[in-house]
Amino acid sequence: MSIKKNGDTYTILAERVFSQEEYDRFAKISGDNNPIHVDPEFSAQAKFGRTVSHGMLLYSVIWGQIQRHFPQSVQLSQYLMFPAPTYTGETMEIQLIATPNQKKNEYEIKGVMRRKDDQVVTCESVSTIAYTGVLPC
């Protein structure tokens, strides 16, 4: 993980590998037991050829990184898009770019999750947060 500062903008980089166990636990917590997330045999015959992550599991990881670096933040808005599947066992790169908003103590944070091997983006987010804590750098 790394944090870089350029003026008032922060770039945060991290990596994560998801497991089938995480998909299964998220299904139990969320109630989303769609077989494309939790049934490898079913998923092998489906569109993606193997299980894929819940979109909200991906965003929860992004939100976790936001909370880690902006621990006193309150989310004001979010936008999410999932342009490609996220599979188990692949290293995912997470990039957050936090830029001050025009309003005092607000940041817009653009998040991107991509597969490290082929750089395919699997999750894009834009979150607006209110933040009054100490900045990460």
PDB file of C-alpha atoms in Angstrom:
ATOM      1  CA  MET A   1       0.000   0.000   0.000  1.00  0.00           C
ATOM      2  CA  SER A   2       1.204   3.518  -0.697  1.00  0.00           C
ATOM      3  CA  ILE A   3      -0.037   7.082  -0.364  1.00  0.00           C
ATOM      4  CA  LYS A   4       1.181   9.963  -2.528  1.00  0.00           C
ATOM      5  CA  LYS A   5       0.303  13.616  -2.153  1.00  0.00           C
ATOM      6  CA  ASN A   6       0.286  16.093  -5.038  1.00  0.00           C
ATOM      7  CA  GLY A   7      -0.923  19.481  -3.830  1.00  0.00           C
ATOM      8  CA  ASP A   8      -4.278  18.832  -2.145  1.00  0.00           C
ATOM      9  CA  THR A   9      -4.848  15.527  -3.993  1.00  0.00           C
ATOM     10  CA  TYR A  10      -4.076  12.138  -2.454  1.00  0.00           C
ATOM     11  CA  THR A  11      -3.499   8.924  -4.406  1.00  0.00           C
ATOM     12  CA  ILE A  12      -3.808   5.697  -2.447  1.00  0.00           C
ATOM     13  CA  LEU A  13      -2.720   2.346  -3.904  1.00  0.00           C
ATOM     14  CA  ALA A  14      -3.408  -1.101  -2.441  1.00  0.00           C
ATOM     15  CA  GLU A  15      -3.740  -4.723  -3.560  1.00  0.00           C
ATOM     16  CA  ARG A  16      -6.183  -7.483  -2.638  1.00  0.00           C
ATOM     17  CA  VAL A  17      -6.808 -11.116  -3.590  1.00  0.00           C
ATOM     18  CA  PHE A  18     -10.355 -12.409  -3.071  1.00  0.00           C
ATOM     19  CA  SER A  19     -11.173 -15.990  -2.086  1.00  0.00           C
ATOM     20  CA  GLN A  20     -14.253 -18.145  -2.620  1.00  0.00           C
ATOM     21  CA  GLU A  21     -14.612 -18.234   1.165  1.00  0.00           C
ATOM     22  CA  GLU A  22     -15.014 -14.428   1.144  1.00  0.00           C
ATOM     23  CA  TYR A  23     -17.681 -14.654  -1.580  1.00  0.00           C
ATOM     24  CA  ASP A  24     -19.499 -17.300   0.489  1.00  0.00           C
ATOM     25  CA  ARG A  25     -19.313 -15.258   3.708  1.00  0.00           C
ATOM     26  CA  PHE A  26     -20.509 -12.116   1.920  1.00  0.00           C
ATOM     27  CA  ALA A  27     -23.445 -14.106   0.509  1.00  0.00           C
ATOM     28  CA  LYS A  28     -24.419 -15.197   4.026  1.00  0.00           C
ATOM     29  CA  ILE A  29     -24.134 -11.665   5.395  1.00  0.00           C
ATOM     30  CA  SER A  30     -25.933  -9.966   2.493  1.00  0.00           C
ATOM     31  CA  GLY A  31     -28.485 -12.668   1.712  1.00  0.00           C
ATOM     32  CA  ASP A  32     -27.404 -12.585  -1.956  1.00  0.00           C
ATOM     33  CA  ASN A  33     -26.936 -16.296  -2.637  1.00  0.00           C
ATOM     34  CA  ASN A  34     -26.994 -16.016  -6.426  1.00  0.00           C
ATOM     35  CA  PRO A  35     -25.164 -19.129  -7.680  1.00  0.00           C
ATOM     36  CA  ILE A  36     -22.847 -17.020  -9.875  1.00  0.00           C
ATOM     37  CA  HIS A  37     -21.221 -15.931  -6.601  1.00  0.00           C
ATOM     38  CA  VAL A  38     -21.307 -19.116  -4.511  1.00  0.00           C
ATOM     39  CA  ASP A  39     -21.661 -22.212  -6.725  1.00  0.00           C
ATOM     40  CA  PRO A  40     -18.481 -23.045  -8.685  1.00  0.00           C
ATOM     41  CA  GLU A  41     -20.164 -25.914 -10.585  1.00  0.00           C
ATOM     42  CA  PHE A  42     -23.091 -23.747 -11.683  1.00  0.00           C
ATOM     43  CA  SER A  43     -20.784 -20.817 -12.489  1.00  0.00           C
ATOM     44  CA  ALA A  44     -18.523 -22.995 -14.637  1.00  0.00           C
ATOM     45  CA  GLN A  45     -21.479 -23.410 -17.022  1.00  0.00           C
ATOM     46  CA  ALA A  46     -22.617 -19.764 -16.820  1.00  0.00           C
ATOM     47  CA  LYS A  47     -21.558 -16.640 -18.715  1.00  0.00           C
ATOM     48  CA  PHE A  48     -18.319 -15.911 -16.821  1.00  0.00           C
ATOM     49  CA  GLY A  49     -17.108 -19.520 -16.510  1.00  0.00           C
ATOM     50  CA  ARG A  50     -16.436 -19.307 -12.767  1.00  0.00           C
ATOM     51  CA  THR A  51     -17.728 -17.549  -9.666  1.00  0.00           C
ATOM     52  CA  VAL A  52     -17.625 -13.763  -9.618  1.00  0.00           C
ATOM     53  CA  SER A  53     -17.628 -11.284  -6.764  1.00  0.00           C
ATOM     54  CA  HIS A  54     -20.670  -9.449  -5.489  1.00  0.00           C
ATOM     55  CA  GLY A  55     -20.383  -5.836  -6.598  1.00  0.00           C
ATOM     56  CA  MET A  56     -21.035  -4.574  -3.105  1.00  0.00           C
ATOM     57  CA  LEU A  57     -18.209  -6.745  -1.748  1.00  0.00           C
ATOM     58  CA  LEU A  58     -15.868  -4.870  -4.088  1.00  0.00           C
ATOM     59  CA  TYR A  59     -17.203  -1.520  -2.958  1.00  0.00           C
ATOM     60  CA  SER A  60     -16.969  -2.527   0.683  1.00  0.00           C
ATOM     61  CA  VAL A  61     -13.231  -3.045   0.147  1.00  0.00           C
ATOM     62  CA  ILE A  62     -12.951   0.381  -1.490  1.00  0.00           C
ATOM     63  CA  TRP A  63     -14.988   1.945   1.335  1.00  0.00           C
ATOM     64  CA  GLY A  64     -12.736   0.166   3.829  1.00  0.00           C
ATOM     65  CA  GLN A  65      -9.703   1.831   2.255  1.00  0.00           C
ATOM     66  CA  ILE A  66     -11.458   5.206   2.389  1.00  0.00           C
ATOM     67  CA  GLN A  67     -12.242   4.651   6.077  1.00  0.00           C
ATOM     68  CA  ARG A  68      -8.669   3.541   6.754  1.00  0.00           C
ATOM     69  CA  HIS A  69      -7.210   6.757   5.338  1.00  0.00           C
ATOM     70  CA  PHE A  70     -10.065   9.135   6.175  1.00  0.00           C
ATOM     71  CA  PRO A  71     -11.281   7.526   9.424  1.00  0.00           C
ATOM     72  CA  GLN A  72     -13.707  10.260  10.469  1.00  0.00           C
ATOM     73  CA  SER A  73     -15.416  10.505   7.099  1.00  0.00           C
ATOM     74  CA  VAL A  74     -19.120  10.358   6.378  1.00  0.00           C
ATOM     75  CA  GLN A  75     -20.211   9.246   2.926  1.00  0.00           C
ATOM     76  CA  LEU A  76     -22.480  11.812   1.282  1.00  0.00           C
ATOM     77  CA  SER A  77     -22.918  10.127  -2.107  1.00  0.00           C
ATOM     78  CA  GLN A  78     -21.658   7.242  -4.205  1.00  0.00           C
ATOM     79  CA  TYR A  79     -21.705   6.129  -7.815  1.00  0.00           C
ATOM     80  CA  LEU A  80     -20.782   2.561  -8.768  1.00  0.00           C
ATOM     81  CA  MET A  81     -20.194   0.648 -11.969  1.00  0.00           C
ATOM     82  CA  PHE A  82     -18.960  -2.926 -12.483  1.00  0.00           C
ATOM     83  CA  PRO A  83     -17.720  -3.185 -16.092  1.00  0.00           C
ATOM     84  CA  ALA A  84     -16.091  -6.640 -15.796  1.00  0.00           C
ATOM     85  CA  PRO A  85     -16.102  -9.607 -13.406  1.00  0.00           C
ATOM     86  CA  THR A  86     -13.775 -10.051 -10.436  1.00  0.00           C
ATOM     87  CA  TYR A  87     -12.674 -13.651  -9.907  1.00  0.00           C
ATOM     88  CA  THR A  88     -11.129 -15.454  -6.951  1.00  0.00           C
ATOM     89  CA  GLY A  89      -7.383 -15.883  -6.724  1.00  0.00           C
ATOM     90  CA  GLU A  90      -6.451 -12.888  -8.881  1.00  0.00           C
ATOM     91  CA  THR A  91      -4.495  -9.936  -7.535  1.00  0.00           C
ATOM     92  CA  MET A  92      -6.601  -6.806  -7.736  1.00  0.00           C
ATOM     93  CA  GLU A  93      -5.125  -3.306  -7.682  1.00  0.00           C
ATOM     94  CA  ILE A  94      -7.114  -0.651  -5.875  1.00  0.00           C
ATOM     95  CA  GLN A  95      -6.480   2.998  -6.682  1.00  0.00           C
ATOM     96  CA  LEU A  96      -8.188   5.872  -4.895  1.00  0.00           C
ATOM     97  CA  ILE A  97      -7.737   9.487  -5.914  1.00  0.00           C
ATOM     98  CA  ALA A  98      -9.036  11.926  -3.300  1.00  0.00           C
ATOM     99  CA  THR A  99      -9.513  15.517  -4.407  1.00  0.00           C
ATOM    100  CA  PRO A 100     -10.914  18.361  -2.287  1.00  0.00           C
ATOM    101  CA  ASN A 101     -14.410  19.396  -3.293  1.00  0.00           C
ATOM    102  CA  GLN A 102     -15.481  23.026  -3.590  1.00  0.00           C
ATOM    103  CA  LYS A 103     -17.308  22.710  -0.283  1.00  0.00           C
ATOM    104  CA  LYS A 104     -15.163  22.934   2.824  1.00  0.00           C
ATOM    105  CA  ASN A 105     -14.209  19.572   4.366  1.00  0.00           C
ATOM    106  CA  GLU A 106     -15.533  17.532   1.430  1.00  0.00           C
ATOM    107  CA  TYR A 107     -13.536  15.233  -0.832  1.00  0.00           C
ATOM    108  CA  GLU A 108     -14.443  13.467  -4.042  1.00  0.00           C
ATOM    109  CA  ILE A 109     -12.784  10.060  -4.127  1.00  0.00           C
ATOM    110  CA  LYS A 110     -12.525   8.218  -7.422  1.00  0.00           C
ATOM    111  CA  GLY A 111     -11.937   4.522  -6.914  1.00  0.00           C
ATOM    112  CA  VAL A 112     -10.816   1.968  -9.468  1.00  0.00           C
ATOM    113  CA  MET A 113     -10.318  -1.745  -8.942  1.00  0.00           C
ATOM    114  CA  ARG A 114      -8.504  -3.576 -11.732  1.00  0.00           C
ATOM    115  CA  ARG A 115      -6.979  -6.980 -12.296  1.00  0.00           C
ATOM    116  CA  LYS A 116      -3.222  -6.701 -11.956  1.00  0.00           C
ATOM    117  CA  ASP A 117      -2.444  -9.196 -14.731  1.00  0.00           C
ATOM    118  CA  ASP A 118      -4.428  -7.617 -17.569  1.00  0.00           C
ATOM    119  CA  GLN A 119      -5.376  -4.193 -16.105  1.00  0.00           C
ATOM    120  CA  VAL A 120      -9.078  -4.782 -16.805  1.00  0.00           C
ATOM    121  CA  VAL A 121     -11.211  -2.511 -14.611  1.00  0.00           C
ATOM    122  CA  THR A 122     -13.808  -4.461 -12.627  1.00  0.00           C
ATOM    123  CA  CYS A 123     -15.165  -1.735 -10.332  1.00  0.00           C
ATOM    124  CA  GLU A 124     -15.364   2.050 -10.654  1.00  0.00           C
ATOM    125  CA  SER A 125     -16.671   4.302  -7.940  1.00  0.00           C
ATOM    126  CA  VAL A 126     -17.017   7.965  -7.143  1.00  0.00           C
ATOM    127  CA  SER A 127     -17.724   8.803  -3.509  1.00  0.00           C
ATOM    128  CA  THR A 128     -18.192  12.184  -1.910  1.00  0.00           C
ATOM    129  CA  ILE A 129     -17.229  12.327   1.755  1.00  0.00           C
ATOM    130  CA  ALA A 130     -17.414  14.940   4.486  1.00  0.00           C
ATOM    131  CA  TYR A 131     -14.173  14.874   6.412  1.00  0.00           C
ATOM    132  CA  THR A 132     -13.016  16.796   9.461  1.00  0.00           C
ATOM    133  CA  GLY A 133     -10.151  14.593  10.663  1.00  0.00           C
ATOM    134  CA  VAL A 134      -6.412  14.717  10.152  1.00  0.00           C
ATOM    135  CA  LEU A 135      -5.431  14.162   6.533  1.00  0.00           C
ATOM    136  CA  PRO A 136      -3.488  10.973   5.662  1.00  0.00           C
ATOM    137  CA  CYS A 137      -0.175  12.718   4.852  1.00  0.00           C
TER     138      CYS A 137
END
